[in-house]
XYZ file of C-alpha atoms in Angstrom:
350
model
C 113.167 56.517 42.739
C 114.082 53.123 41.326
C 116.631 51.689 43.692
C 117.752 51.912 47.258
C 120.421 49.840 48.903
C 119.975 49.276 52.642
C 122.513 47.878 55.073
C 121.137 45.312 57.518
C 124.085 45.834 59.833
C 124.480 46.726 63.462
C 124.979 50.458 63.725
C 123.030 51.114 60.559
C 119.304 51.331 60.171
C 117.204 49.123 57.963
C 115.532 51.873 56.018
C 112.241 52.208 54.244
C 112.169 52.191 50.473
C 109.272 54.565 50.066
C 109.281 58.296 50.620
C 107.357 58.001 53.899
C 110.214 57.908 56.422
C 113.891 56.955 56.567
C 115.066 57.548 60.101
C 113.072 57.164 63.334
C 112.625 60.314 65.384
C 114.924 58.940 68.095
C 117.858 58.882 65.681
C 117.162 62.410 64.502
C 117.173 63.767 68.059
C 120.134 61.879 69.484
C 122.988 63.713 67.778
C 123.417 60.879 65.328
C 124.282 61.872 61.781
C 121.697 60.975 59.151
C 123.430 60.564 55.839
C 122.484 59.969 52.233
C 125.228 58.306 50.224
C 125.477 57.962 46.476
C 128.738 56.123 47.161
C 128.672 52.349 47.539
C 128.617 50.464 50.880
C 131.906 48.589 50.338
C 133.752 51.912 50.292
C 131.791 53.961 52.803
C 131.003 51.444 55.551
C 134.655 50.990 56.722
C 135.016 54.765 56.840
C 131.861 55.256 58.896
C 132.824 52.406 61.233
C 136.171 54.058 61.890
C 134.532 57.466 62.391
C 132.146 56.020 64.996
C 135.011 54.155 66.673
C 137.043 57.355 67.025
C 134.267 59.778 67.964
C 131.424 57.728 69.416
C 129.096 59.420 66.917
C 126.748 57.028 65.123
C 125.904 57.489 61.475
C 122.618 56.311 59.969
C 123.021 55.940 56.241
C 120.799 55.435 53.222
C 122.646 54.250 50.139
C 120.994 55.410 46.942
C 121.747 55.727 43.264
C 119.094 58.337 42.527
C 116.122 60.203 43.990
C 117.935 61.854 46.892
C 116.875 65.381 45.971
C 113.236 64.334 45.911
C 113.547 62.617 49.293
C 115.243 65.597 50.927
C 112.482 67.863 49.653
C 109.828 65.440 50.874
C 111.137 65.429 54.447
C 112.965 68.679 55.279
C 115.381 68.429 58.199
C 115.545 64.628 58.252
C 118.936 64.368 56.553
C 122.108 66.016 57.818
C 124.598 65.390 55.023
C 125.043 63.900 51.560
C 127.953 62.065 49.971
C 128.141 61.989 46.193
C 130.250 60.004 43.759
C 130.780 62.935 41.396
C 130.670 66.700 41.214
C 127.558 66.816 39.048
C 125.345 65.574 41.863
C 126.840 68.152 44.222
C 125.966 70.831 41.733
C 122.441 69.458 41.346
C 121.969 69.668 45.132
C 123.339 73.199 45.112
C 121.075 74.226 42.236
C 118.083 72.803 44.122
C 119.038 75.075 47.058
C 119.404 72.086 49.382
C 122.923 72.683 50.718
C 124.008 74.686 53.758
C 127.398 76.453 53.844
C 130.182 75.215 56.112
C 133.263 77.097 57.271
C 135.879 74.768 58.719
C 139.594 75.336 59.161
C 140.142 71.585 58.876
C 138.274 71.342 55.577
C 139.920 74.431 54.157
C 143.327 73.017 55.114
C 142.638 69.557 53.685
C 140.723 70.453 50.513
C 142.436 72.714 47.939
C 140.321 75.720 46.965
C 139.777 74.489 43.402
C 138.011 71.417 44.794
C 135.550 73.184 47.112
C 132.745 75.696 46.705
C 133.853 79.274 47.373
C 131.107 79.666 49.994
C 131.542 76.209 51.530
C 128.398 74.655 50.040
C 130.309 71.496 49.111
C 133.762 69.975 49.502
C 135.507 67.531 47.178
C 136.804 64.393 48.884
C 138.534 62.439 46.101
C 139.862 63.227 42.636
C 139.699 61.217 39.417
C 141.118 62.189 36.036
C 139.029 62.045 32.831
C 141.811 60.629 30.670
C 142.425 58.920 27.349
C 142.470 55.141 27.272
C 144.439 53.953 24.249
C 145.190 50.542 22.807
C 148.626 49.315 23.853
C 148.910 47.445 20.562
C 147.559 49.981 18.081
C 148.469 53.403 19.474
C 152.122 54.321 19.906
C 153.319 56.219 23.003
C 153.112 59.941 22.305
C 150.811 59.477 19.298
C 147.948 61.302 21.065
C 148.328 63.786 23.894
C 145.342 66.101 24.237
C 141.569 66.265 24.137
C 141.963 68.405 21.022
C 143.822 65.539 19.306
C 140.599 63.510 19.416
C 139.282 65.598 16.513
C 142.224 64.834 14.210
C 140.957 63.001 11.085
C 143.634 60.331 11.670
C 141.364 58.957 14.420
C 138.265 58.651 12.214
C 136.392 55.463 13.107
C 138.799 54.756 15.994
C 137.235 56.464 19.035
C 134.543 55.210 21.394
C 132.832 56.791 24.401
C 129.781 56.620 26.602
C 126.883 59.046 26.123
C 127.724 62.691 25.744
C 124.952 63.338 28.251
C 126.668 61.404 31.029
C 127.810 63.615 33.897
C 131.475 62.729 33.344
C 131.426 63.792 29.697
C 129.239 66.835 30.335
C 131.737 68.187 32.853
C 134.614 67.560 30.449
C 132.743 69.490 27.755
C 131.976 72.244 30.295
C 135.712 72.525 30.929
C 136.347 73.033 27.211
C 133.665 75.740 27.119
C 135.264 77.395 30.147
C 138.721 77.421 28.569
C 137.940 78.012 24.890
C 134.406 79.272 24.585
C 131.180 77.717 23.352
C 131.919 78.073 19.627
C 135.230 76.202 19.942
C 133.617 73.590 22.187
C 130.932 72.930 19.566
C 133.591 72.471 16.890
C 135.461 70.077 19.184
C 132.343 68.040 19.867
C 131.520 67.833 16.166
C 135.078 66.714 15.421
C 134.931 64.056 18.099
C 131.577 62.858 16.823
C 132.992 62.564 13.293
C 135.701 60.206 14.573
C 133.471 57.849 16.584
C 133.726 54.167 15.801
C 130.279 53.445 17.155
C 127.242 55.131 18.670
C 128.018 56.410 22.213
C 126.969 53.637 24.549
C 127.716 51.689 27.706
C 129.723 52.770 30.707
C 133.414 53.536 31.088
C 134.382 49.887 31.540
C 132.647 48.892 28.321
C 134.891 51.322 26.430
C 137.922 49.327 27.607
C 136.136 46.169 26.463
C 135.628 47.721 23.026
C 139.323 48.571 22.761
C 140.332 45.066 23.821
C 137.956 43.668 21.186
C 139.433 45.884 18.472
C 136.263 47.913 17.955
C 138.093 51.174 18.639
C 141.573 52.367 19.585
C 140.948 55.362 21.876
C 138.329 56.092 24.527
C 137.521 58.556 27.279
C 137.545 57.051 30.763
C 138.103 57.809 34.421
C 141.373 56.784 36.036
C 139.906 54.824 38.925
C 137.993 52.421 36.683
C 141.321 51.073 35.437
C 142.295 50.136 38.993
C 138.875 48.598 39.560
C 139.142 46.462 36.424
C 142.700 45.330 37.128
C 141.647 44.054 40.560
C 138.179 42.792 39.618
C 137.523 39.304 41.064
C 133.863 38.637 40.251
C 134.381 39.427 36.552
C 137.988 38.496 35.781
C 137.569 39.257 32.075
C 137.679 42.930 33.026
C 141.330 42.530 33.944
C 142.016 41.623 30.311
C 140.156 44.743 29.176
C 142.288 46.934 31.440
C 145.502 45.200 30.443
C 144.761 46.062 26.801
C 144.840 49.806 27.435
C 147.359 52.478 28.428
C 146.457 55.662 30.280
C 147.283 59.003 28.688
C 146.889 62.114 30.834
C 145.824 64.775 28.301
C 147.021 68.361 27.952
C 150.124 68.070 30.099
C 151.789 70.801 28.015
C 149.057 73.383 28.610
C 146.016 73.522 30.935
C 146.303 70.031 32.400
C 143.995 67.023 32.590
C 140.331 67.570 33.395
C 139.411 66.117 36.792
C 136.174 65.447 38.633
C 135.612 64.918 42.356
C 133.449 62.943 44.695
C 132.312 65.088 47.583
C 130.047 65.983 50.462
C 127.811 68.752 51.704
C 125.528 69.595 54.599
C 121.796 69.522 53.940
C 119.989 72.808 54.491
C 118.290 72.797 57.891
C 120.722 70.203 59.268
C 119.803 69.275 62.863
C 123.054 67.601 63.866
C 125.356 70.169 62.332
C 128.371 69.842 64.644
C 128.606 66.081 64.259
C 127.896 66.190 60.535
C 130.777 68.637 60.065
C 133.007 66.329 62.103
C 132.107 63.500 59.737
C 133.008 65.473 56.602
C 136.228 66.637 58.250
C 137.088 63.013 59.041
C 136.467 62.018 55.422
C 138.956 64.667 54.310
C 141.626 63.425 56.731
C 144.560 61.067 56.291
C 142.830 57.784 57.250
C 139.855 58.219 54.925
C 141.915 59.684 52.103
C 144.281 56.723 52.066
C 141.401 54.259 52.197
C 139.757 55.918 49.194
C 143.006 55.484 47.275
C 143.624 51.902 48.400
C 140.101 50.576 47.876
C 138.787 52.571 44.934
C 141.949 53.867 43.222
C 140.915 57.514 43.500
C 143.429 60.269 44.106
C 143.322 61.807 47.603
C 142.070 65.377 47.558
C 144.305 66.180 50.533
C 147.873 66.974 49.443
C 150.599 64.746 50.820
C 148.578 61.580 51.405
C 150.640 58.605 50.120
C 149.450 56.875 46.949
C 149.318 53.111 46.590
C 151.630 51.346 44.152
C 149.090 51.160 41.321
C 148.372 54.881 41.372
C 152.104 55.552 41.527
C 152.609 53.325 38.464
C 150.469 55.671 36.373
C 152.894 58.517 37.046
C 152.384 62.067 38.212
C 150.196 64.371 36.181
C 149.212 68.023 35.969
C 145.527 68.579 36.727
C 143.438 71.439 35.374
C 143.473 74.211 38.002
C 140.078 75.673 37.180
C 137.648 75.709 40.108
C 134.905 73.146 39.609
C 132.329 75.762 40.589
C 133.324 77.631 37.415
C 132.742 74.515 35.333
C 129.293 74.129 36.824
C 128.298 77.414 35.192
C 128.711 75.739 31.799
C 126.952 72.404 32.396
C 123.673 73.559 30.890
C 125.454 74.910 27.804
C 127.365 71.625 27.524
C 124.161 69.614 27.607
C 122.652 71.880 24.977
C 125.665 71.376 22.699
C 125.361 67.595 22.944
C 121.819 67.930 21.650
C 122.686 70.481 18.957
C 125.340 68.276 17.346
C 123.214 65.144 17.869
C 126.249 63.592 19.501
C 124.539 60.477 20.850
C 123.029 59.513 17.476
C 125.874 59.799 14.971
C 124.367 57.220 12.634
C 121.507 59.640 11.875
C 123.850 62.159 10.288
C 126.681 59.915 9.044
C-alpha cells in the first residue's frame, strides 16, 4: 500500500498507515460504521456529515487509493463497508469474496437493476459516461458518432487515449466483447491502435490537454472530468483544455453509450450491518445524489434527481442497458486482448 489519506477532523479518526490497526475496538463495538473509501474527502465528507446529522450514527473512514483488499483480509470484521470510485474495484472486491449481500427495498427502488449486482453484493451510486472528446476546431458536429467510428482510417494519427489497461478502458472493451464477441472486439482494438496519434499515456485530463495542444483530435474520456476541468481553480489551464473539446455521446442510434458507476458494498462479516445499510441507502437518496452531481459532475443513479446546469448543457443521452455484472465477466478477456494486440506499445509494431 503506497498511500493513505487520513482526516484529522472531529468525528473522524486519525488512522494508522500500517496494516496493524485502523479503528480502535471501542469504535467497532459502538454501532459506528467503519468505512473504507476510494472516493476523495472533498466529496465524501459532506455526505457523511449530513448522514451523522440526520441519524446520529458516526462514521469512521479511511480514505485510500489502493490496498483496501489487502487490509480487509488482514483484519477480518474490522470494516463494515467500502465506497469505490468505479465499478472495477467493486468487481475486484466481489472476486476476492469480500462482499456480503444486501437486500433493501430502498436500494432496489433507488438503484436501477442494471447498476446493481443481481444478488445485492454491490450497488452503483453515480453514473459517468465513457464518451468521445473531440476538438471543437478540427472535428465537425456529426463527423464521428460511435466507438466503431474510431477505427475508420480517416482518424489515423488523430486519436489519443490513456492506457488500455486502465479500468475505464478495460470496462469499455468488455462492453464491446459483451455486445459483439471477442473476435470483433480484437479487430476494434487493433483498428483503434492503428489510429493512435501517440503511445497511450496519462490520465483522462491529459487527453484533453493533448487535443488543446493539437496533438490529436479525438480522445476517450469520462463525462465528469469535463465538469471538473471547467471549474478547476488550482490549475486554471485545465479550463482551457476543457473548452477546446466537445462531448460526443457514442452509439445513440444503437446500443447506447457505455457507462461506469461508482458504488458501495458491505464487507463480509460486517459487525454494524444495520447502520452500514442505512449509510448506503442514504448515499442512494436525493440529498447525496444531488450533491454528487453538483460537486463532481456525475449523473445521479437514482432516476428523477435534478441535474445541475452544466450536466443539462451536455444534453440527454441513451446509456447502454447491459447490466454491469455482465460486463465484469469479460474483464479478464479484455485485459488479455490489450496484451495480445500490444495496445500500450504501438511504436513497437508501427
